[in-house]
PDB file of C-alpha atoms in Angstrom:
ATOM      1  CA  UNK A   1      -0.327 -24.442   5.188  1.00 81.00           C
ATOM      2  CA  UNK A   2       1.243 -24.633   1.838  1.00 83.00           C
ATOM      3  CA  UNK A   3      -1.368 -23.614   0.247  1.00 86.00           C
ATOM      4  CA  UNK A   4      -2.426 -20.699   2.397  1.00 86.00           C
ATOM      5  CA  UNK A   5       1.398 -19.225   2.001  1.00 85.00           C
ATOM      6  CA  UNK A   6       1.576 -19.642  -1.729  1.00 86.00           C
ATOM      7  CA  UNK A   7      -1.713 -17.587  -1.850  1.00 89.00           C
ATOM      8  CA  UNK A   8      -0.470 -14.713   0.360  1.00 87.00           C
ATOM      9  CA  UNK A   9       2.926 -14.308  -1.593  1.00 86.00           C
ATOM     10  CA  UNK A  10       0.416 -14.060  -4.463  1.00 84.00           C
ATOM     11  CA  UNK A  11      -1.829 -11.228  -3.315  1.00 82.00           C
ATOM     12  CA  UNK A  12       0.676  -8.716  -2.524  1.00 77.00           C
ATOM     13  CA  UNK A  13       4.547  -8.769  -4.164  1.00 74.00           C
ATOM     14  CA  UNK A  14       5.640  -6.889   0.170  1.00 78.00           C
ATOM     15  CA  UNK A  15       3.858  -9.417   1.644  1.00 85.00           C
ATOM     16  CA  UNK A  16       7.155 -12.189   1.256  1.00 88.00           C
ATOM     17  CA  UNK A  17       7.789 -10.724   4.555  1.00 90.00           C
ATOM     18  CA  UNK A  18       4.457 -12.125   6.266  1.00 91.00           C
ATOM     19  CA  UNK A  19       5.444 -15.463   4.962  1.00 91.00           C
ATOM     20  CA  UNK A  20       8.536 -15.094   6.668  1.00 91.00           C
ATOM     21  CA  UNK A  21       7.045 -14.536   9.732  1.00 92.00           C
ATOM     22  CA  UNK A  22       5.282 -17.166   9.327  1.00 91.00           C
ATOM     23  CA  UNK A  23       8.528 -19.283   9.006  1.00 91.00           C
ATOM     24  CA  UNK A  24       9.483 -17.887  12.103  1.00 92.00           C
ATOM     25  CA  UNK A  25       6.626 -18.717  13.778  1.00 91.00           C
ATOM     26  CA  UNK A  26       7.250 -22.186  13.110  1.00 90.00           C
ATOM     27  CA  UNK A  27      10.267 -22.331  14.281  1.00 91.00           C
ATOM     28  CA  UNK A  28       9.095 -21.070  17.936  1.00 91.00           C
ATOM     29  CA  UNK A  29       5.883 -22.302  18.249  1.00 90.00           C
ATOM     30  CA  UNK A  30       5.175 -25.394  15.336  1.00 87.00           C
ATOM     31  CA  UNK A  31       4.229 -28.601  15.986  1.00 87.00           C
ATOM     32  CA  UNK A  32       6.805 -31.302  15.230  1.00 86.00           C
ATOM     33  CA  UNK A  33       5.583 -32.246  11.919  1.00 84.00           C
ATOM     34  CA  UNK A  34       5.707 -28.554  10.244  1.00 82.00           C
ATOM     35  CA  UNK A  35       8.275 -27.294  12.621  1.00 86.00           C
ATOM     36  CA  UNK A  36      10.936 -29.083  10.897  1.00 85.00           C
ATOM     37  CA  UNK A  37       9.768 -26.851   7.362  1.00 86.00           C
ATOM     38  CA  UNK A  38      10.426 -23.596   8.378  1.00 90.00           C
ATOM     39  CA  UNK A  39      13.705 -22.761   6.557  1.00 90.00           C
ATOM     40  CA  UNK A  40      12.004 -23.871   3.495  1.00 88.00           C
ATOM     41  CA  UNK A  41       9.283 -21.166   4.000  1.00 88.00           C
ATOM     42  CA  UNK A  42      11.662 -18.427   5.169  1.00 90.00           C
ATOM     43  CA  UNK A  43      13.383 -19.355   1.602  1.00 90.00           C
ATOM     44  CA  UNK A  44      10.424 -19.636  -0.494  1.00 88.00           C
ATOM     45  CA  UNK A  45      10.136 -16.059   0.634  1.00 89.00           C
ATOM     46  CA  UNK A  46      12.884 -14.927  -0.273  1.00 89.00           C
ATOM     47  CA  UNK A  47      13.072 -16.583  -3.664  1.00 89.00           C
ATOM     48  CA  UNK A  48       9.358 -14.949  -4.790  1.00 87.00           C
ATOM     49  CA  UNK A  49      11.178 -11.633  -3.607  1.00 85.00           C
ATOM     50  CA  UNK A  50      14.241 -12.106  -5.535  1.00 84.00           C
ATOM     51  CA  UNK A  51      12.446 -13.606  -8.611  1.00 83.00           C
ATOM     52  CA  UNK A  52       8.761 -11.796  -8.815  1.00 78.00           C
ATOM     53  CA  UNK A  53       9.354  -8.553  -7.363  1.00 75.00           C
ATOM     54  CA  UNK A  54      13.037  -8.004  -8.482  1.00 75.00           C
ATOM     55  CA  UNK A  55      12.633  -9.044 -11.815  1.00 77.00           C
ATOM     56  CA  UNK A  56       8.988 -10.319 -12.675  1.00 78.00           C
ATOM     57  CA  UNK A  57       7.452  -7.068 -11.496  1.00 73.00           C
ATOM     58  CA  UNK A  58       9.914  -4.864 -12.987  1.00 73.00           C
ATOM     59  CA  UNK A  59       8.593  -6.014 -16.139  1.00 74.00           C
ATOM     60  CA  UNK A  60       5.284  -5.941 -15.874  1.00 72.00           C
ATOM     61  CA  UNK A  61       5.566  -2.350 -14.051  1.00 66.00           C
ATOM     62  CA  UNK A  62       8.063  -1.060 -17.107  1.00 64.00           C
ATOM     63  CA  UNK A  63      10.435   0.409 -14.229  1.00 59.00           C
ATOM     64  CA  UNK A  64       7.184   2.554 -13.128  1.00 57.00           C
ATOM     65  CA  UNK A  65       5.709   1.604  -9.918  1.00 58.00           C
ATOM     66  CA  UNK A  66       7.918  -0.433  -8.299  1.00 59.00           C
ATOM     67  CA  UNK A  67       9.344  -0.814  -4.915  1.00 62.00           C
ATOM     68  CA  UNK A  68      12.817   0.247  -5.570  1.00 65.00           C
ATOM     69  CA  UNK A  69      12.097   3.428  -7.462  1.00 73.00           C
ATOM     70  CA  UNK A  70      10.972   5.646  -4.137  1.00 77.00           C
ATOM     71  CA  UNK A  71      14.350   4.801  -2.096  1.00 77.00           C
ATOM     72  CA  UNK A  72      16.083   6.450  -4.972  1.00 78.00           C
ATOM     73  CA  UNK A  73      16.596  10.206  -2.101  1.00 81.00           C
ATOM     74  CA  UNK A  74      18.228   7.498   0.062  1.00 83.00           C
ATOM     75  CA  UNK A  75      21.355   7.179  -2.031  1.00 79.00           C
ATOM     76  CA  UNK A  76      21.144  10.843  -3.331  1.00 78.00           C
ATOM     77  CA  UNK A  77      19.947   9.749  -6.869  1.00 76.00           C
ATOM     78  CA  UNK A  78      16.514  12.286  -6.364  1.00 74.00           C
ATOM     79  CA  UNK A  79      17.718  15.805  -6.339  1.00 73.00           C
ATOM     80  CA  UNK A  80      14.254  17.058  -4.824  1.00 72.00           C
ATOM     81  CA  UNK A  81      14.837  15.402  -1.587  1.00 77.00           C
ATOM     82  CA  UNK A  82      18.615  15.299  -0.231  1.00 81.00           C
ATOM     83  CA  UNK A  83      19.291  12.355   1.769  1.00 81.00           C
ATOM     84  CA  UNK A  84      20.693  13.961   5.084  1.00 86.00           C
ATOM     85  CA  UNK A  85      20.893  12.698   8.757  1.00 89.00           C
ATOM     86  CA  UNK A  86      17.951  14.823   9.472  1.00 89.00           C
ATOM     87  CA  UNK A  87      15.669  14.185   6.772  1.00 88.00           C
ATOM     88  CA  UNK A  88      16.190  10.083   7.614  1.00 89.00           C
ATOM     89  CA  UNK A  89      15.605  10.635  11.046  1.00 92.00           C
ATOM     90  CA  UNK A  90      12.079  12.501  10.054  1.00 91.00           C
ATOM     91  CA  UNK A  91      10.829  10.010   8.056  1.00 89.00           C
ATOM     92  CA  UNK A  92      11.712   7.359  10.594  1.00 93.00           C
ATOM     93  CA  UNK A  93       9.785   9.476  13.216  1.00 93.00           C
ATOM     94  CA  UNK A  94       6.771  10.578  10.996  1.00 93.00           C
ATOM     95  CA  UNK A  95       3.914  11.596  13.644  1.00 93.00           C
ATOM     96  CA  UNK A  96       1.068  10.267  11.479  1.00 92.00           C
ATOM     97  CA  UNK A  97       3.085   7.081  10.901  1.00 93.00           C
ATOM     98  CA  UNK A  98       4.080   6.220  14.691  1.00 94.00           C
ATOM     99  CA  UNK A  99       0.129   7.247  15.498  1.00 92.00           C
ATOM    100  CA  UNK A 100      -1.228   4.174  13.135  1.00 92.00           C
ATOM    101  CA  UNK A 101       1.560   1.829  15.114  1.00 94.00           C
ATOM    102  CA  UNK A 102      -0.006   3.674  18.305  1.00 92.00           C
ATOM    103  CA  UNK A 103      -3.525   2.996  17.091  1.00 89.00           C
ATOM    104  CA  UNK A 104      -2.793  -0.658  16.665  1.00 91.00           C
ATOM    105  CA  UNK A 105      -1.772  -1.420  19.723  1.00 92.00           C
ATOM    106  CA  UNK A 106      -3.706  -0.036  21.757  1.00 88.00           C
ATOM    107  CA  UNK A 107      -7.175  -1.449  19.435  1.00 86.00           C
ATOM    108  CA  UNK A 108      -5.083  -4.691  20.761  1.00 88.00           C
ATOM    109  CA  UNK A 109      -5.492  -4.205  23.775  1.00 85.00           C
ATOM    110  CA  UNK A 110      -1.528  -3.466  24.463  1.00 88.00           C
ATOM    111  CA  UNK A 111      -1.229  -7.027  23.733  1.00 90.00           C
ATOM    112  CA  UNK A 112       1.671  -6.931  21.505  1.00 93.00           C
ATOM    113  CA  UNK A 113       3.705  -4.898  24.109  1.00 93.00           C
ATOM    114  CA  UNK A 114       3.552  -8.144  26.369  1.00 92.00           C
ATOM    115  CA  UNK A 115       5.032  -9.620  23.127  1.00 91.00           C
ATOM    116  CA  UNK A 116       8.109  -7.545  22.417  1.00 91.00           C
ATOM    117  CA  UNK A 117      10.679  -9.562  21.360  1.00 92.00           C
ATOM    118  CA  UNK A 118       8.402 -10.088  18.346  1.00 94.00           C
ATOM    119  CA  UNK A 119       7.808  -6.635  17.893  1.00 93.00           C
ATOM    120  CA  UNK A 120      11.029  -6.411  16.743  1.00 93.00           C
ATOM    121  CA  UNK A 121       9.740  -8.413  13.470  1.00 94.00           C
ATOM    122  CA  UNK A 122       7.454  -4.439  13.100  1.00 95.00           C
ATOM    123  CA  UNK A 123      10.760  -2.433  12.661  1.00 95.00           C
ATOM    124  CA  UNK A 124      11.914  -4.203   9.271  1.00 93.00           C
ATOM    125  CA  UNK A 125       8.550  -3.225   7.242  1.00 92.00           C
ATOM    126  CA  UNK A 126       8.214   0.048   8.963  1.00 94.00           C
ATOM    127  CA  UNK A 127      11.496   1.502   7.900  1.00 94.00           C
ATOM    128  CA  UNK A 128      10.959  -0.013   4.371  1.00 90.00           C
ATOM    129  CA  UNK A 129       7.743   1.743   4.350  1.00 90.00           C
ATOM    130  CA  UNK A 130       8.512   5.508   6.041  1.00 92.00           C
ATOM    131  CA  UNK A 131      11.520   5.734   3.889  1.00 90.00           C
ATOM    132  CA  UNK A 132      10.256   5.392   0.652  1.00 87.00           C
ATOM    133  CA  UNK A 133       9.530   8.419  -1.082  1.00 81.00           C
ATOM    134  CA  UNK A 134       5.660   7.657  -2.281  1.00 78.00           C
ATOM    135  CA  UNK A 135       2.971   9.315  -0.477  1.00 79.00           C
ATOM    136  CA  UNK A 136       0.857   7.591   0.989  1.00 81.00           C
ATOM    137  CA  UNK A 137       3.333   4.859   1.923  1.00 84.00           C
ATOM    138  CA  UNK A 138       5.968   6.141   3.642  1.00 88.00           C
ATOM    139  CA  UNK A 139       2.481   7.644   6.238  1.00 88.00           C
ATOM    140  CA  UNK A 140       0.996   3.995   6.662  1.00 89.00           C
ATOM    141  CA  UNK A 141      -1.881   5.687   4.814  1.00 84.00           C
ATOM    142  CA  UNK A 142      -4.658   3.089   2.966  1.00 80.00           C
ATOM    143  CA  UNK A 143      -3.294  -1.264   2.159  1.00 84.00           C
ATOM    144  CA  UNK A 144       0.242   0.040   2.970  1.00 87.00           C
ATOM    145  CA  UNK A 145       0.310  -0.648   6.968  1.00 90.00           C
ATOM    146  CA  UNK A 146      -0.800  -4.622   6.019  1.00 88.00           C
ATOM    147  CA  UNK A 147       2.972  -5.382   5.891  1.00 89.00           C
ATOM    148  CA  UNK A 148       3.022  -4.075   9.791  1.00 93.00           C
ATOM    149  CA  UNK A 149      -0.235  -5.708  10.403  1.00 92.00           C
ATOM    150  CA  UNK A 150       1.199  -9.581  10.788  1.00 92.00           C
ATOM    151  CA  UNK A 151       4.121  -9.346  12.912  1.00 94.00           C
ATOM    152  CA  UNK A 152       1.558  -6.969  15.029  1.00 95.00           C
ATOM    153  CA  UNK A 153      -0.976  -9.408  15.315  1.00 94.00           C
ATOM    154  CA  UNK A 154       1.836 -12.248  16.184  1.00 95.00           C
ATOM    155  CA  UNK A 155       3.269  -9.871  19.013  1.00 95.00           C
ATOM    156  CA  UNK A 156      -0.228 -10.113  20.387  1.00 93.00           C
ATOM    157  CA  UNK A 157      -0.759 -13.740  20.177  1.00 93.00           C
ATOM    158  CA  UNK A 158       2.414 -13.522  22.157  1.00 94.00           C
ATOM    159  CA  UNK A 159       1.452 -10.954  24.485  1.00 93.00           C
ATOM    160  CA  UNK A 160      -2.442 -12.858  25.287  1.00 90.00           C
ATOM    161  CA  UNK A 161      -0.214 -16.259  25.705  1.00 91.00           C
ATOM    162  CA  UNK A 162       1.841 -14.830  28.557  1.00 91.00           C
ATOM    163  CA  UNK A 163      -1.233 -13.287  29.541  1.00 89.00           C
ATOM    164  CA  UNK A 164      -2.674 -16.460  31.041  1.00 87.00           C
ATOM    165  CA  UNK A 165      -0.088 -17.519  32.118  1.00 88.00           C
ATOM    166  CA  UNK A 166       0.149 -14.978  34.670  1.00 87.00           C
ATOM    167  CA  UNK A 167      -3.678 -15.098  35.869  1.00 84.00           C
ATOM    168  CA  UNK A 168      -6.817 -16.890  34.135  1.00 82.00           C
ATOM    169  CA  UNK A 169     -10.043 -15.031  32.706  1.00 79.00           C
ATOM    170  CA  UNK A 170     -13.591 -15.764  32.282  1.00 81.00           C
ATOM    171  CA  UNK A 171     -14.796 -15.847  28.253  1.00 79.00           C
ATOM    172  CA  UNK A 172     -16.737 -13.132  29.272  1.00 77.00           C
ATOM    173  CA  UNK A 173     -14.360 -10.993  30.694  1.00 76.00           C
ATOM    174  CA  UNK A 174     -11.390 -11.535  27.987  1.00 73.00           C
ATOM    175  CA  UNK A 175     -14.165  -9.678  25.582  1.00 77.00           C
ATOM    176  CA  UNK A 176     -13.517  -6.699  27.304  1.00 79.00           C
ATOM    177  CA  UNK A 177     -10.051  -6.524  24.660  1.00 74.00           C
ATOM    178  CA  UNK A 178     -12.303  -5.873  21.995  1.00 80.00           C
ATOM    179  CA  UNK A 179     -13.945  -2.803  23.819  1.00 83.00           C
ATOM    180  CA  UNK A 180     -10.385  -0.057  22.662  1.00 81.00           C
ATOM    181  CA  UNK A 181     -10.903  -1.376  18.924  1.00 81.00           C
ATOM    182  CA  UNK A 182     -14.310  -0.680  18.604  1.00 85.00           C
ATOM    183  CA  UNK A 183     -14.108   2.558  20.337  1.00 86.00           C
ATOM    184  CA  UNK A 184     -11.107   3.936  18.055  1.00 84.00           C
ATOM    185  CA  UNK A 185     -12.547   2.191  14.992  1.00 84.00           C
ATOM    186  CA  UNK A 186     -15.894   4.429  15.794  1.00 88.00           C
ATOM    187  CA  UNK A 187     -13.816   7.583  16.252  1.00 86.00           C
ATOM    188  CA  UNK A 188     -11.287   7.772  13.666  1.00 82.00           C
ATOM    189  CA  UNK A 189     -12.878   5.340  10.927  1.00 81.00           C
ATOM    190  CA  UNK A 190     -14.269   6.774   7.302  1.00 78.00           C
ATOM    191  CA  UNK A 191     -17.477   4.540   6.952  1.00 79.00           C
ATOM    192  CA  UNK A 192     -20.584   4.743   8.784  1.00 80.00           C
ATOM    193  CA  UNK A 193     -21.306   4.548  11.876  1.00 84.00           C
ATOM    194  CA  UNK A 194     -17.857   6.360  12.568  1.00 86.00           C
ATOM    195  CA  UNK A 195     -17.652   9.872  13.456  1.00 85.00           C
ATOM    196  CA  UNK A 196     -14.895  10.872  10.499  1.00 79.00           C
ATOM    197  CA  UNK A 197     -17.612   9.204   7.946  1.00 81.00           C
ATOM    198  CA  UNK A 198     -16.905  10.416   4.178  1.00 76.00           C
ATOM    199  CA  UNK A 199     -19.856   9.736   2.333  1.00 78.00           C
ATOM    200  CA  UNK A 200     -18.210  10.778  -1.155  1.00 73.00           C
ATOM    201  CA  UNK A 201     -15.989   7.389  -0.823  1.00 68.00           C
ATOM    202  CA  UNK A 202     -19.293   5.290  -1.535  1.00 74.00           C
ATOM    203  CA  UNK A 203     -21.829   7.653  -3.162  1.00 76.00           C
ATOM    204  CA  UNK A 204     -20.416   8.026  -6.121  1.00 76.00           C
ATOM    205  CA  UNK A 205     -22.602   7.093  -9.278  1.00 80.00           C
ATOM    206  CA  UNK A 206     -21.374   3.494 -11.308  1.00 84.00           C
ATOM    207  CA  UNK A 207     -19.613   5.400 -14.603  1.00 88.00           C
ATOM    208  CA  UNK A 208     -17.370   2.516 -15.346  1.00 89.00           C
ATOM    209  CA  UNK A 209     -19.574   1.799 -19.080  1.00 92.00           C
ATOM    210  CA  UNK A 210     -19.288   5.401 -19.659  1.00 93.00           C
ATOM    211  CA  UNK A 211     -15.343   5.494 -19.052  1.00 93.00           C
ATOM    212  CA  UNK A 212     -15.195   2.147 -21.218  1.00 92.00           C
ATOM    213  CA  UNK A 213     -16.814   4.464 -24.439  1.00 93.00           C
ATOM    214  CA  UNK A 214     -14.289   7.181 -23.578  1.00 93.00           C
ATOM    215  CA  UNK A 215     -11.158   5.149 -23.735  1.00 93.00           C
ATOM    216  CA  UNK A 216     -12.139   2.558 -26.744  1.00 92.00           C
ATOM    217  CA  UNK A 217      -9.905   4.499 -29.157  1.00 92.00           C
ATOM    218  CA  UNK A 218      -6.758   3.968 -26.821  1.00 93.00           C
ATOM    219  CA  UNK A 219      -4.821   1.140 -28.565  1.00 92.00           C
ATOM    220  CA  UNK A 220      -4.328  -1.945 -25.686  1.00 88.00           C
ATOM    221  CA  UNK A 221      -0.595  -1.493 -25.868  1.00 88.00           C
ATOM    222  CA  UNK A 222      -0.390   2.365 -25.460  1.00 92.00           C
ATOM    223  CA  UNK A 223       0.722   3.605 -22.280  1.00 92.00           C
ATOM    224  CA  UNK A 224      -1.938   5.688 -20.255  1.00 93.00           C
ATOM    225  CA  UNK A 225      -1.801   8.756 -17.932  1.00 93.00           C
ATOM    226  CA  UNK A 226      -5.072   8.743 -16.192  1.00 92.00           C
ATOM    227  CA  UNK A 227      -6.705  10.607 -12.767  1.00 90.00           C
ATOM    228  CA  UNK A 228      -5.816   8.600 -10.260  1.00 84.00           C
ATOM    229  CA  UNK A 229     -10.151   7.127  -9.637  1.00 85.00           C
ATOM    230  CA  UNK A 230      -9.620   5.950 -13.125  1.00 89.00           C
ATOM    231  CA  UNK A 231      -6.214   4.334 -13.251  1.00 86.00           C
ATOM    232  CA  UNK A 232      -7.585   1.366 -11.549  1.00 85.00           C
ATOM    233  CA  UNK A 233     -10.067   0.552 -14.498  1.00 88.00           C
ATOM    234  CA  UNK A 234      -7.125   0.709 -17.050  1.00 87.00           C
ATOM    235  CA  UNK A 235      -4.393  -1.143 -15.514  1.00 83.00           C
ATOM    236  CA  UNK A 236      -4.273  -4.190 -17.165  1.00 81.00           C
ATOM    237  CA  UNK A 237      -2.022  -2.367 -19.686  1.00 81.00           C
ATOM    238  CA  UNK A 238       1.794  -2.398 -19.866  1.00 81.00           C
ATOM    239  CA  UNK A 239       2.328   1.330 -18.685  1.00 85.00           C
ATOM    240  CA  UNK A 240      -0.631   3.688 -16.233  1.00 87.00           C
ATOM    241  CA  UNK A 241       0.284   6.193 -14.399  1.00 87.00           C
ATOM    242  CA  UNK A 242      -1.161   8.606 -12.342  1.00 86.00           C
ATOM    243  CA  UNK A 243      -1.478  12.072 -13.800  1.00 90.00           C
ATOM    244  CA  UNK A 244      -0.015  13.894 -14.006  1.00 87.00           C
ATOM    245  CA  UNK A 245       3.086  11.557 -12.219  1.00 84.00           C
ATOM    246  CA  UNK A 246       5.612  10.863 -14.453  1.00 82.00           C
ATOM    247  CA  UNK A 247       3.783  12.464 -17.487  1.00 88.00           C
ATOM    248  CA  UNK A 248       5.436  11.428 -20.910  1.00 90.00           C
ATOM    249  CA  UNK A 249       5.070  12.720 -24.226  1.00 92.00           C
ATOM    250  CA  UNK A 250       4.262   9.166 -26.271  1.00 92.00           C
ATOM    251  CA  UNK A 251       0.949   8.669 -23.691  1.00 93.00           C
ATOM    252  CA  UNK A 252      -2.660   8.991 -23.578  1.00 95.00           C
ATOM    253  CA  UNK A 253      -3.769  11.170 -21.142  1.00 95.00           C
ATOM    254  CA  UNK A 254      -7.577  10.112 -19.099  1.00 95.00           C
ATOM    255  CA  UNK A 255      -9.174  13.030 -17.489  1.00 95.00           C
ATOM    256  CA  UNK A 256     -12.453  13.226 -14.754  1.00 93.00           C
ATOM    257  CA  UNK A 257     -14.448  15.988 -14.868  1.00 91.00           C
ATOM    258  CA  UNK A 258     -15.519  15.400 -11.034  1.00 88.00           C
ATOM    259  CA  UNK A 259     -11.926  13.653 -10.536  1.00 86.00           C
ATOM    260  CA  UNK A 260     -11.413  11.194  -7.005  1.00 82.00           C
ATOM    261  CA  UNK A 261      -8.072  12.925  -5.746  1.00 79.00           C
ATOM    262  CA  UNK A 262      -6.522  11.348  -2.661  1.00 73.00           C
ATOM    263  CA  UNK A 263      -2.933  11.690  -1.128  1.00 65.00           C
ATOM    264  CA  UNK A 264      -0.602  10.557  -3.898  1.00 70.00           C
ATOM    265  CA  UNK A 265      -1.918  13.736  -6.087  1.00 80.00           C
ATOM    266  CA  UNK A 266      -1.509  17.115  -5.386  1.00 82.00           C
ATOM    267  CA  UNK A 267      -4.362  18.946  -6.719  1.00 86.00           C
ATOM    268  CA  UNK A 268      -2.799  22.134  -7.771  1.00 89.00           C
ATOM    269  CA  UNK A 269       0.002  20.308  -9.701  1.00 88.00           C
ATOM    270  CA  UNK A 270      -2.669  18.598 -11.209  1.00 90.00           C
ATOM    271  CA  UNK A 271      -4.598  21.501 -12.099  1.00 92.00           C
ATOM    272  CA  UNK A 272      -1.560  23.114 -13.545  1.00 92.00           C
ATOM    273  CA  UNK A 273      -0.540  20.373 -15.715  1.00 92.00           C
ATOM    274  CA  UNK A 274      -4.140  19.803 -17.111  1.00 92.00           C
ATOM    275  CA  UNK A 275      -3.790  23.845 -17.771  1.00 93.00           C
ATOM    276  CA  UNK A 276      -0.983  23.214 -20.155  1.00 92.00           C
ATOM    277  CA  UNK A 277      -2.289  20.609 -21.891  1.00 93.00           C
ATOM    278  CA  UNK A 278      -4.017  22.803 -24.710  1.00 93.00           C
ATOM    279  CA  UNK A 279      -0.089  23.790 -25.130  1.00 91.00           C
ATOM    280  CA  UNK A 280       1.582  20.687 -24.782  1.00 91.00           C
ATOM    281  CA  UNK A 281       0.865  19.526 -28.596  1.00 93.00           C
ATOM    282  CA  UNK A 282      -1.623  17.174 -27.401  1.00 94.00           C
ATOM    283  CA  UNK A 283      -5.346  17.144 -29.317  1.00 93.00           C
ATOM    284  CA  UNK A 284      -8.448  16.495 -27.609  1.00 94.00           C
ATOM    285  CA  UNK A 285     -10.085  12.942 -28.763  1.00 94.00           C
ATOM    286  CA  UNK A 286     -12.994  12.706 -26.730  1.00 94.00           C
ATOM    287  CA  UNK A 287     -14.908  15.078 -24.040  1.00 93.00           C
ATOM    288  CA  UNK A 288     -18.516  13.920 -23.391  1.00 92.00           C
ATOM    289  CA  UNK A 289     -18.812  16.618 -20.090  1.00 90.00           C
ATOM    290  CA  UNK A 290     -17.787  13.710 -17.840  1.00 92.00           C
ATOM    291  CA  UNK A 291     -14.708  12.367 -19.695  1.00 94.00           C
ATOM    292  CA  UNK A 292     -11.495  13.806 -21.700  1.00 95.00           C
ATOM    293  CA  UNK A 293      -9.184  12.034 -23.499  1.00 95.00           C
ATOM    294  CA  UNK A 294      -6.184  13.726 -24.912  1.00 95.00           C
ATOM    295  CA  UNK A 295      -3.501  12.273 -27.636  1.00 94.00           C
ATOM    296  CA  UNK A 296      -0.336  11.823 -27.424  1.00 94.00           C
ATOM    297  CA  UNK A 297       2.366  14.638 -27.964  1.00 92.00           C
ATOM    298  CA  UNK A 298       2.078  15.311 -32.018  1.00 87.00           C
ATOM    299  CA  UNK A 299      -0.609  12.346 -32.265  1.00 78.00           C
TER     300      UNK A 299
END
């Protein structure tokens, strides 16, 4: 058990609050000899959260990406987005947000309804995602609805516990639950078999050697401004960004001729920022039809 929580607070820096769930589950439903070790795992939690995210990860991110930078409307620090009554109480009730929670459940079978007092455990990560200012985030959109995911599935352990306690089913029959995920999973997933397939997410051609010959001329410690398909291949650097978000003068900036763009980037503010880079005092350092590398402001 140890073990397993120590590897979960290292996957994902949000994910402290799964292990506290986990504490809490414990508490309720432990057996005597782990029971007893639940505060220590609600407080291990909250330790990796002070200590990694709060200050490890601020580090490592350079005050970039972080989790505290996209609450910043909340206390009226963004001018872009005013922090009002009614803007809160939009993001709180964001359609596509509340549809994923919807979606959940009901692939579950309503399960976690029979479970509400633990549903209560869902409101904490939902608010802390639909209120931060990053897109996709604050729509459940992609890895960001695993924080909901947890507390979800423990509402529904719940929920299938009172269950039978009410009336008994046959193996057979209890696999009927499975029947809603399947069918939503068919209609609204992006891989085949689904209806909504997208074949560009896995057709792509392997370019990674060819972006590797592009970029060889960045120094390691220089920070990068890349497309956002590419970012991922040059983050083990100090400072990447996603162009053309927070765009500074002192980086290299990564370019895709057939660029990946998904929610986080707007494509015409991209297109108008890679417009003005002939302008911006930048230099082009590489351009082999596929990929462009541009200097630094006055490199």
């Amino acid at each position: 058990m140890w073990v397993l929580c120590v590897l979960v607070l290292t996957c994902k820096e949000d994910q402290v609050f799964t292990v506290g769930v986990i504490g809490l589950l414990m508490r309720v439903y432990g057996a005597p000899s782990v029971k007893k070790h639940w505060r220590f795992i609600v407080y291990l939690a909250g330790a990796w959260f002070l200590i990694g995210t709060g200050i490890v990860q601020q580090h490592l991110r350079n005050g970039g990406y972080t989790d505290f930078v996209y609450y910043r409307w909340l206390f009226g620090i963004d001018p872009s987005r005013p922090a009002t009554v009614t803007t809160v109480l939009q993001a709180i009730l964001e359609p596509r947000a509340l549809l994923v929670v919807a979606g959940i459940i009901a692939a579950m079978g309503a399960l976690p309804l029979l479970g509400w007092r633990w549903l209560v455990l869902v409101i904490p990560p939902y608010l802390a995602n639909v209120l931060s200012g990053h897109d996709p985030q604050n729509v459940l959109h992609l890895h960001y609805v695993l924080l909901l995911l947890f507390p979800l599935i423990v509402a529904g352990g719940v929920g299938a516990r009172k269950l039978l306690q009410i009336r008994t089913y046959r193996p057979a029959a209890a696999l009927v639950v499975i029947v809603p995920a399947l069918l939503l999973a068919w209609g609204t997933g992006r891989f085949p078999p689904a209806l909504g397939q997208d074949p560009t997410l896995y057709s792509r051609p392997d370019s990674v050697a060819e972006l590797k010959v592009a970029t060889a001329m960045i120094p390691a410690d220089a920070p990068v401004s890349a497309d956002d398909g590419l970012a991922v291949w040059l983050a083990n650097r100090h400072t990447i960004n996603d162009f053309p978000d927070q765009l500074a003068p002192d980086c290299y900036v990564v370019l895709d001729h057939q660029p990946y763009i998904s929610g986080p980037t707007n494509p015409v503010w991209r297109q108008a920022e890679v417009d003005a880079l002939p302008t911006s005092g930048r230099r082009i350092l590489f351009d082999d039809g596929r990929f462009q590398v541009w200097s630094p402001v006055g490199g």
